[in-house]
Coordinates of C-alpha atoms in Angstrom, one line a residue:
X1 CA 123.3 204.0 -4.4
X2 CA 122.9 205.5 -0.9
X3 CA 125.3 208.2 0.2
X4 CA 126.1 208.2 3.9
X5 CA 125.5 211.5 5.5
X6 CA 128.4 212.8 7.5
X7 CA 127.7 215.3 10.3
X8 CA 130.3 218.0 10.0
X9 CA 130.7 220.4 12.9
X10 CA 133.1 223.4 12.7
X11 CA 135.5 223.3 15.6
X12 CA 135.3 226.8 16.8
X13 CA 137.0 227.5 20.0
X14 CA 136.0 230.3 22.3
X15 CA 138.9 232.0 24.0
X16 CA 139.4 235.4 25.7
X17 CA 142.9 235.5 24.3
X18 CA 142.3 234.8 20.6
X19 CA 143.0 238.4 19.6
X20 CA 146.0 239.1 21.9
X21 CA 148.5 241.3 20.0
X22 CA 152.1 242.5 20.8
X23 CA 152.7 246.2 21.0
X24 CA 156.3 247.5 21.0
X25 CA 157.1 250.5 23.1
X26 CA 157.7 253.9 21.4
X27 CA 161.2 255.3 21.2
X28 CA 160.9 257.4 24.4
X29 CA 160.0 254.3 26.4
X30 CA 162.9 252.2 25.2
X31 CA 166.4 252.1 26.8
X32 CA 169.1 253.2 24.4
X33 CA 172.9 253.0 24.5
X34 CA 173.0 249.9 26.7
X35 CA 176.2 247.9 26.4
X36 CA 174.8 244.4 26.2
X37 CA 177.1 241.5 26.7
X38 CA 178.6 239.7 23.8
X39 CA 178.7 236.3 25.7
X40 CA 177.6 233.2 23.8
X41 CA 176.0 231.6 26.9
X42 CA 172.4 230.4 26.2
X43 CA 170.8 232.5 28.9
X44 CA 168.3 235.4 29.1
X45 CA 171.0 238.0 30.2
X46 CA 168.1 240.1 31.5
X47 CA 166.0 240.1 34.7
X48 CA 163.1 242.4 35.4
X49 CA 160.9 243.3 38.3
X50 CA 158.4 246.1 38.7
X51 CA 161.2 248.5 39.9
X52 CA 164.4 247.6 38.1
X53 CA 165.8 246.1 34.9
X54 CA 169.1 244.2 35.3
X55 CA 171.2 243.5 32.2
X56 CA 174.5 241.7 31.8
X57 CA 177.0 244.0 30.3
X58 CA 180.6 244.1 29.1
X59 CA 183.3 245.0 31.7
X60 CA 187.0 244.9 31.5
X61 CA 188.8 242.8 34.1
X62 CA 185.8 240.8 35.3
X63 CA 182.0 240.5 35.0
X64 CA 179.4 243.1 35.6
X65 CA 175.7 243.9 35.1
X66 CA 173.7 247.1 35.0
X67 CA 170.7 247.8 37.3
X68 CA 168.5 250.4 35.6
X69 CA 165.3 251.9 37.2
X70 CA 162.4 250.8 35.1
X71 CA 161.1 254.3 34.9
X72 CA 164.4 255.7 33.6
X73 CA 163.9 255.1 29.9
X74 CA 165.8 256.9 27.2
X75 CA 169.5 257.2 26.6
X76 CA 171.6 255.5 29.3
X77 CA 174.5 257.5 30.8
X78 CA 177.8 255.9 29.6
X79 CA 179.1 256.3 33.2
X80 CA 176.1 254.6 34.7
X81 CA 177.2 252.6 37.9
X82 CA 177.6 248.9 37.5
X83 CA 177.4 245.9 39.8
X84 CA 180.9 244.5 39.3
X85 CA 182.2 242.1 42.0
X86 CA 182.9 239.0 39.9
X87 CA 186.3 238.1 38.6
X88 CA 184.8 236.3 35.5
X89 CA 182.0 237.0 33.1
X90 CA 178.5 237.0 34.6
X91 CA 176.4 234.2 33.1
X92 CA 173.0 234.5 34.8
X93 CA 171.1 237.0 37.0
X94 CA 167.8 236.5 38.9
X95 CA 165.8 238.9 41.1
X96 CA 164.5 237.6 44.4
X97 CA 160.8 237.0 43.9
X98 CA 160.0 238.3 47.5
X99 CA 162.3 241.3 47.6
X100 CA 162.6 243.7 44.6
X101 CA 165.9 245.1 45.9
X102 CA 167.8 241.8 46.1
X103 CA 169.4 240.1 43.1
X104 CA 171.6 237.0 42.6
X105 CA 174.3 236.6 40.0
X106 CA 176.6 233.7 39.0
X107 CA 179.8 233.8 37.0
X108 CA 182.7 232.0 35.4
X109 CA 184.6 232.5 38.6
X110 CA 182.6 229.6 40.2
X111 CA 180.8 231.8 42.7
X112 CA 177.2 232.9 43.3
X113 CA 176.8 236.4 44.8
X114 CA 173.7 238.0 46.4
X115 CA 173.5 241.8 46.0
X116 CA 171.3 244.3 47.9
X117 CA 170.4 247.3 45.7
X118 CA 170.0 250.6 47.6
X119 CA 166.5 252.1 47.5
X120 CA 168.0 255.2 46.1
X121 CA 169.8 255.5 42.8
X122 CA 173.3 254.0 42.6
X123 CA 175.9 256.8 42.5
X124 CA 179.0 254.5 42.3
X125 CA 179.9 251.0 41.3
X126 CA 178.6 248.3 43.7
X127 CA 181.5 245.9 44.4
X128 CA 180.6 244.4 47.8
X129 CA 177.9 241.7 47.8
X130 CA 175.8 241.0 50.9
X131 CA 176.5 237.2 50.6
X132 CA 178.9 235.0 48.6
X133 CA 178.3 231.3 48.0
X134 CA 181.4 229.2 47.4
X135 CA 180.9 225.5 46.6
X136 CA 181.2 224.9 42.9
X137 CA 184.5 223.8 41.4
X138 CA 183.8 225.1 37.9
X139 CA 181.9 228.0 36.4
X140 CA 178.3 228.4 37.5
X141 CA 175.8 228.8 34.6
X142 CA 172.3 228.9 36.1
X143 CA 170.6 230.1 39.3
X144 CA 167.0 229.9 40.3
X145 CA 165.1 231.2 43.4
X146 CA 162.6 228.9 45.1
X147 CA 159.1 230.0 44.1
X148 CA 157.5 229.8 47.6
X149 CA 160.2 229.6 50.2
X150 CA 162.2 232.6 51.2
X151 CA 166.0 232.7 51.1
X152 CA 166.4 229.4 49.2
X153 CA 168.3 229.5 46.0
X154 CA 169.5 226.8 43.6
X155 CA 172.7 226.9 41.5
X156 CA 174.1 224.6 38.9
X157 CA 177.5 224.7 37.2
X158 CA 179.8 222.9 34.8
X159 CA 180.7 220.4 37.6
X160 CA 177.3 218.8 36.8
X161 CA 176.0 219.5 40.3
X162 CA 172.9 221.3 41.6
X163 CA 173.5 223.0 45.0
X164 CA 170.7 224.2 47.3
X165 CA 171.7 227.2 49.4
X166 CA 170.0 228.6 52.5
X167 CA 171.0 232.3 52.8
X168 CA 168.8 232.9 55.9
X169 CA 171.8 233.6 58.2
X170 CA 174.2 236.4 59.0
X171 CA 177.3 234.8 57.4
X172 CA 178.7 237.0 54.6
X173 CA 180.4 233.9 53.0
X174 CA 178.7 230.5 52.8
X175 CA 181.0 227.6 52.0
X176 CA 178.7 224.6 52.0
X177 CA 175.2 224.1 50.6
X178 CA 172.4 222.5 52.5
X179 CA 172.1 219.8 49.8
X180 CA 173.9 218.8 46.6
X181 CA 172.1 216.9 43.8
X182 CA 174.5 214.7 41.8
X183 CA 172.4 212.8 39.3
X184 CA 173.4 214.4 36.1
X185 CA 176.1 213.2 33.8
X186 CA 176.6 216.4 31.7
X187 CA 176.1 220.1 31.8
X188 CA 172.6 221.2 33.0
X189 CA 170.9 223.5 30.5
X190 CA 167.8 224.6 32.4
X191 CA 165.9 224.3 35.7
X192 CA 162.2 224.8 36.5
X193 CA 160.0 224.5 39.6
X194 CA 156.4 223.4 39.8
X195 CA 153.9 225.7 41.5
X196 CA 154.7 224.9 45.1
X197 CA 158.4 224.2 44.6
X198 CA 158.2 220.5 45.6
X199 CA 159.5 219.3 42.2
X200 CA 162.4 220.4 40.1
X201 CA 162.6 219.7 36.3
X202 CA 165.9 219.8 34.5
X203 CA 167.2 219.5 31.0
X204 CA 170.7 218.3 30.4
X205 CA 173.2 218.3 27.6
X206 CA 172.6 214.5 27.3
X207 CA 169.1 215.5 26.1
X208 CA 167.4 213.8 29.0
X209 CA 164.6 215.5 31.0
X210 CA 164.5 214.7 34.6
X211 CA 161.9 215.4 37.4
X212 CA 163.7 215.5 40.7
X213 CA 162.6 215.7 44.3
X214 CA 165.0 218.5 45.4
X215 CA 165.0 217.8 49.1
X216 CA 165.8 214.1 48.7
X217 CA 167.9 214.5 45.6
X218 CA 166.3 211.5 43.9
X219 CA 165.1 211.3 40.2
X220 CA 161.3 210.6 40.1
X221 CA 160.9 210.6 36.3
X222 CA 163.3 210.5 33.4
X223 CA 162.6 210.9 29.7
X224 CA 163.8 208.4 27.1
X225 CA 162.7 209.9 23.8
X226 CA 164.9 209.7 20.7
X227 CA 162.8 212.0 18.5
X228 CA 163.2 215.1 20.6
X229 CA 166.4 216.7 21.8
X230 CA 165.4 219.0 24.7
X231 CA 167.4 222.1 25.6
X232 CA 165.0 224.0 27.8
X233 CA 162.3 222.6 30.1
X234 CA 159.4 224.4 31.9
X235 CA 156.7 223.4 34.3
X236 CA 153.2 224.5 33.1
X237 CA 151.7 225.6 36.4
X238 CA 149.1 223.3 37.9
X239 CA 148.4 221.5 34.6
X240 CA 150.6 218.5 35.6
X241 CA 152.5 218.9 32.4
X242 CA 156.0 219.9 31.2
X243 CA 157.0 221.8 28.1
X244 CA 160.4 221.3 26.5
X245 CA 162.0 223.2 23.6
X246 CA 164.7 221.9 21.4
X247 CA 165.1 220.2 18.1
X248 CA 163.7 217.2 16.3
X249 CA 165.6 214.4 14.6
X250 CA 165.7 216.4 11.4
X251 CA 167.1 219.4 13.4
X252 CA 163.9 221.5 13.1
X253 CA 163.1 223.6 16.1
X254 CA 160.4 221.9 18.1
X255 CA 158.3 222.2 21.3
X256 CA 157.1 219.1 23.1
X257 CA 154.5 218.6 25.9
X258 CA 154.9 215.9 28.5
X259 CA 152.9 214.4 31.3
X260 CA 155.0 215.1 34.4
X261 CA 154.1 211.6 35.8
X262 CA 155.1 209.8 32.6
X263 CA 158.1 211.0 30.5
X264 CA 158.3 208.0 28.3
X265 CA 156.5 209.5 25.4
X266 CA 155.6 213.2 24.7
X267 CA 151.9 214.0 24.7
X268 CA 152.3 216.4 21.7
X269 CA 155.1 217.6 19.5
X270 CA 154.9 220.9 17.6
X271 CA 157.4 221.6 14.8
X272 CA 158.2 225.4 14.6
X273 CA 160.6 226.1 11.8
X274 CA 164.1 225.2 10.5
X275 CA 166.1 228.0 12.1
X276 CA 169.0 227.2 14.3
X277 CA 168.6 229.6 17.2
X278 CA 167.8 228.5 20.7
X279 CA 164.2 228.7 21.9
X280 CA 163.2 230.3 25.2
X281 CA 159.7 229.3 26.5
X282 CA 157.7 231.5 28.9
X283 CA 154.5 230.4 30.5
X284 CA 151.8 232.5 32.2
X285 CA 149.9 230.3 34.6
X286 CA 147.2 233.0 35.1
X287 CA 146.1 233.0 31.4
X288 CA 147.5 229.5 30.4
X289 CA 149.4 231.2 27.6
X290 CA 152.7 230.0 26.3
X291 CA 155.2 232.3 24.6
X292 CA 158.0 231.0 22.5
X293 CA 160.9 233.3 21.9
X294 CA 163.8 232.4 19.5
X295 CA 167.3 233.7 20.2
X296 CA 168.4 235.6 17.1
X297 CA 164.8 236.0 16.0
X298 CA 162.6 239.1 16.1
X299 CA 159.4 237.2 16.5
X300 CA 157.4 236.0 19.5
X301 CA 154.9 233.1 19.0
X302 CA 152.2 232.6 21.5
X303 CA 149.8 229.7 22.2
X304 CA 147.1 228.8 24.6
X305 CA 147.6 225.6 26.5
X306 CA 144.7 223.3 27.4
X307 CA 144.6 220.0 29.3
X308 CA 143.0 218.0 26.4
X309 CA 144.0 217.5 22.8
X310 CA 145.3 219.3 20.7
X311 CA 146.9 220.7 23.9
X312 CA 148.5 223.7 22.1
X313 CA 146.3 226.2 20.3
X314 CA 148.2 228.6 18.2
X315 CA 147.0 232.2 18.7
X316 CA 149.2 234.6 16.8
X317 CA 152.8 235.9 16.3
X318 CA 154.4 239.2 17.1
X319 CA 156.8 240.1 14.3
X320 CA 159.7 242.4 14.5
X321 CA 162.8 243.1 12.4
X322 CA 165.0 243.6 15.5
X323 CA 166.6 240.2 16.6
X324 CA 166.9 239.6 20.3
X325 CA 170.0 238.2 21.9
X326 CA 168.3 237.8 25.3
X327 CA 165.0 238.6 26.8
X328 CA 163.5 239.4 30.2
X329 CA 159.9 238.9 31.4
X330 CA 158.1 241.2 33.9
X331 CA 156.3 239.5 36.8
X332 CA 152.5 239.7 36.4
X333 CA 152.2 242.1 39.4
X334 CA 154.0 244.7 37.3
X335 CA 151.8 244.8 34.2
X336 CA 149.6 247.8 33.3
X337 CA 146.0 246.7 34.0
X338 CA 144.5 250.0 32.6
X339 CA 145.6 249.0 29.1
X340 CA 144.6 245.3 29.5
X341 CA 148.3 244.2 29.4
X342 CA 148.7 240.5 30.3
X343 CA 152.4 240.1 29.7
X344 CA 155.5 242.2 29.0
X345 CA 158.9 241.3 27.5
X346 CA 162.1 243.3 27.5
X347 CA 164.1 242.4 24.3
X348 CA 167.8 242.9 24.2
X349 CA 168.7 244.1 20.7
X350 CA 172.5 244.0 20.5
X351 CA 172.9 245.5 17.1
X352 CA 171.4 248.7 18.3
X353 CA 172.4 248.6 22.0
X354 CA 168.7 248.8 22.8
X355 CA 166.2 247.3 25.3
X356 CA 162.8 247.3 23.7
X357 CA 159.7 246.6 25.9
X358 CA 156.9 244.6 24.1
X359 CA 153.5 244.5 25.8
X360 CA 151.0 241.6 25.1
X361 CA 147.6 243.2 25.2
X362 CA 144.0 241.9 25.2
X363 CA 141.9 244.3 23.1
X364 CA 139.0 245.6 25.1
X365 CA 136.8 248.6 24.5
X366 CA 136.0 249.2 28.2
X367 CA 138.6 251.1 30.2
X368 CA 137.5 249.6 33.5
X369 CA 139.3 246.8 35.3
X370 CA 138.8 243.5 33.5
X371 CA 138.5 240.8 36.3
X372 CA 138.1 237.9 33.8
X373 CA 141.7 238.3 32.4
X374 CA 143.3 239.2 35.8
X375 CA 142.8 236.3 38.3
X376 CA 144.6 236.3 41.6
X377 CA 148.4 236.1 40.9
X378 CA 151.6 235.5 42.8
X379 CA 152.6 238.3 45.2
X380 CA 155.7 239.2 47.1
X381 CA 155.0 237.4 50.3
X382 CA 156.7 234.0 50.8
X383 CA 154.5 231.1 51.8
X384 CA 157.3 229.3 53.7
X385 CA 160.5 230.1 55.5
X386 CA 163.6 228.3 54.5
X387 CA 163.5 226.1 57.6
X388 CA 159.9 225.1 56.9
X389 CA 160.7 224.1 53.3
X390 CA 163.8 222.2 54.3
X391 CA 161.8 220.3 56.9
X392 CA 159.5 218.9 54.2
X393 CA 156.5 221.4 54.2
X394 CA 154.9 222.3 50.8
X395 CA 152.7 225.2 50.3
X396 CA 151.4 227.1 47.3
X397 CA 152.3 230.7 46.6
X398 CA 150.5 233.6 48.3
X399 CA 148.2 235.2 45.8
X400 CA 147.2 238.8 45.5
X401 CA 144.7 240.8 43.4
X402 CA 145.8 243.2 40.7
X403 CA 142.7 245.3 41.0
X404 CA 143.7 248.9 41.7
X405 CA 142.6 250.0 45.2
X406 CA 142.1 246.5 46.5
X407 CA 143.6 245.7 49.9
X408 CA 145.7 242.9 48.4
X409 CA 146.8 244.8 45.4
X410 CA 150.6 245.2 45.2
X411 CA 151.9 248.7 45.8
X412 CA 154.0 250.4 43.0
X413 CA 157.3 251.6 44.6
X414 CA 159.0 254.5 43.0
X415 CA 162.8 254.6 42.7
X416 CA 163.7 257.8 44.4
X417 CA 166.1 259.0 47.1
X418 CA 164.8 258.6 50.6
X419 CA 163.5 261.9 52.0
X420 CA 161.8 262.7 55.3
X421 CA 158.1 262.4 54.7
X422 CA 155.5 264.1 56.7
X423 CA 152.5 262.0 57.7
X424 CA 149.3 262.9 55.8
X425 CA 146.4 263.4 58.2
X426 CA 143.0 262.4 57.0
X427 CA 140.3 265.0 57.3
X428 CA 137.9 264.4 60.1
X429 CA 134.3 264.0 59.5
X430 CA 132.0 266.9 60.4
X431 CA 129.9 264.9 62.9
X432 CA 133.1 263.9 64.8
X433 CA 133.9 267.6 65.6
X434 CA 133.0 268.6 69.1
X435 CA 131.3 272.0 68.7
X436 CA 131.2 273.3 72.3
X437 CA 135.1 273.1 72.6
X438 CA 135.7 276.0 70.1
X439 CA 134.2 279.4 70.0
X440 CA 133.5 281.3 66.8
X441 CA 136.4 283.8 67.2
X442 CA 138.9 280.9 67.9
X443 CA 137.9 279.2 64.7
X444 CA 138.2 282.4 62.7
X445 CA 141.5 283.2 64.3
X446 CA 142.9 279.7 63.5
X447 CA 141.6 280.0 59.9
X448 CA 143.4 283.3 59.5
X449 CA 146.7 281.8 60.8
X450 CA 146.5 279.0 58.3
X451 CA 145.8 281.4 55.4
X452 CA 148.7 283.6 56.4
X453 CA 151.0 280.5 56.7
X454 CA 149.9 279.4 53.2
X455 CA 150.6 282.9 51.8
X456 CA 154.1 282.8 53.4
X457 CA 154.7 279.4 51.9
X458 CA 153.7 280.6 48.4
X459 CA 156.0 283.6 48.8
X460 CA 158.8 281.3 49.8
X461 CA 158.2 279.1 46.8
X462 CA 158.3 282.1 44.5
X463 CA 161.6 283.1 46.1
X464 CA 162.9 279.6 45.5
X465 CA 161.8 279.7 41.9
X466 CA 163.5 283.0 41.4
X467 CA 166.7 281.6 42.9
X468 CA 166.5 278.6 40.7
X469 CA 166.1 280.8 37.6
X470 CA 169.2 282.8 38.6
X471 CA 171.5 280.0 39.6
X472 CA 169.9 277.0 37.9
X473 CA 168.7 275.7 41.3
X474 CA 172.1 275.2 43.0
X475 CA 173.7 277.2 45.8
X476 CA 177.2 277.7 44.4
X477 CA 178.5 278.5 47.9
X478 CA 177.2 275.2 49.4
X479 CA 177.6 272.6 46.6
X480 CA 179.0 272.8 43.1
X481 CA 176.7 272.2 40.1
X482 CA 176.6 268.6 38.8
X483 CA 179.4 267.6 36.5
X484 CA 178.0 264.4 35.0
X485 CA 174.7 263.4 33.6
X486 CA 174.2 260.9 36.4
X487 CA 174.6 263.6 39.1
X488 CA 172.2 265.8 37.2
X489 CA 169.7 263.0 37.1
X490 CA 170.0 262.4 40.8
X491 CA 169.4 266.1 41.5
X492 CA 166.4 266.1 39.3
X493 CA 164.8 263.2 41.1
X494 CA 165.6 264.9 44.4
X495 CA 163.9 268.1 43.3
X496 CA 160.9 266.1 42.0
X497 CA 160.5 264.5 45.5
X498 CA 160.8 267.9 47.2
X499 CA 158.1 269.3 44.9
X500 CA 155.8 266.4 45.5
X501 CA 156.3 266.8 49.3
X502 CA 155.4 270.5 49.2
X503 CA 152.3 269.8 47.1
X504 CA 151.2 267.3 49.7
X505 CA 151.6 269.9 52.4
X506 CA 149.6 272.4 50.4
X507 CA 146.9 269.8 49.9
X508 CA 146.8 269.2 53.7
X509 CA 146.4 272.9 54.3
X510 CA 143.5 273.1 51.8
X511 CA 141.7 270.3 53.5
X512 CA 142.2 272.0 56.9
X513 CA 140.9 275.3 55.6
X514 CA 137.8 273.7 54.1
X515 CA 137.2 271.8 57.3
X516 CA 137.5 275.0 59.4
X517 CA 135.2 277.0 57.0
X518 CA 132.6 274.2 57.4
X519 CA 133.0 274.5 61.2
X520 CA 132.4 278.3 61.0
X521 CA 129.3 277.8 58.9
X522 CA 127.9 275.2 61.3
X523 CA 128.8 277.4 64.3
X524 CA 127.0 280.4 62.8
X525 CA 124.0 278.3 61.9
X526 CA 123.8 277.0 65.5
X527 CA 124.1 280.5 67.0
X528 CA 121.5 281.9 64.6
X529 CA 119.0 279.2 65.6
X530 CA 119.3 280.3 69.3

């Protein structure tokens, strides 16, 4: 009897992200005593950008949310100022992708409000929005900014309508949207744009996934699958695929992949577990990694998405005993490239009133910049104006490099009070100095003046330090000492800015002294040669 030989080949898969692990922040880097909302709405309740964290909170007599500087970790002041202009509970908040100081919120009062956060710390509640959008007849549950066009925002409410707003005008109150999409028969559960914003995918309470042309308001594709009940939907970058999360016919939590051009049958279905919590999917188009976060869970599963079967490659799971009620994701331009961080979550832990950052890190031995895991990513410059997009133009996002020091690298803006800043002069090169214009005694005289000025400045700083030691840094005849922790924190940031400014001035003086000493040396050498 002959035995047929079967050629078995192990299916090893090479990937840069096979060993990605989740690293929770230490206690000092968490945000404690945060009054997180008790709303049962199935939203993230948290929005993050490289400067601020916004969290929906509890507020008597209306809806409110907190805006916390991302560097201000630790215990939150119980009297921290709120953004509280809504008459009903806040249901969703989203930062403007092109302006880190502009945030939109929607509420049960059927309004959408646009807020401009001051570049200094808030010292009182913010109650006056820069714009108010009035058009929905029932509560507004979701809002989304357009990914490439500036000043375009989408909102959807319990009136089953999606409204497109153009806020590129001076009107404080806008009563009519530029377009209303009325193709849904029930409450819309999620919205997602493709890369250039030319298509909009929605999931609805009727469990149907729709791909819509937002400018025409027409449905291009519509799912008709009985084995998967979708609750959230997400475009997967430029892969021409959609991902939906929901439940199977046996009520198991499930994720499904779809071809965006054919929603009749899913490409792949992945059963997760038998829990009942909602699933929030997050996709990183730079690394093709998919993160699945369960509401009420403490774990975060992550996969790598490929364009061919098996489509979803399971990588690992971050496990935690702290369940999250909501979660926010930091834009890629805000990650720490020095630690090989590729994604960062901010978990809302209601049982401890805590916001816990969780970093997803690629383990690398080298401390240098890793170009292979940081491709060009979306920046803060819009690719289109609102008028261009409404007229039918499509354009992909403007990409920037995350490499430190590169011309296109995003700048990290610190949240401090605005102080007058002195321009820093760059030191001139030696060959650019015109020798015949200055004599030796003039150079020595100018050097002596700078040294004397520097000694006077040091004496003044010592006097200020003595005054601070005596009166805790406050002139009791000009201003009273801070009464609250928030006022004390504001004074601390102001003093830090003043110290940084004085150090910059001292560094300028050091550069000028070294330059003049070099000029003296060159002048002496030139006179000695003669």
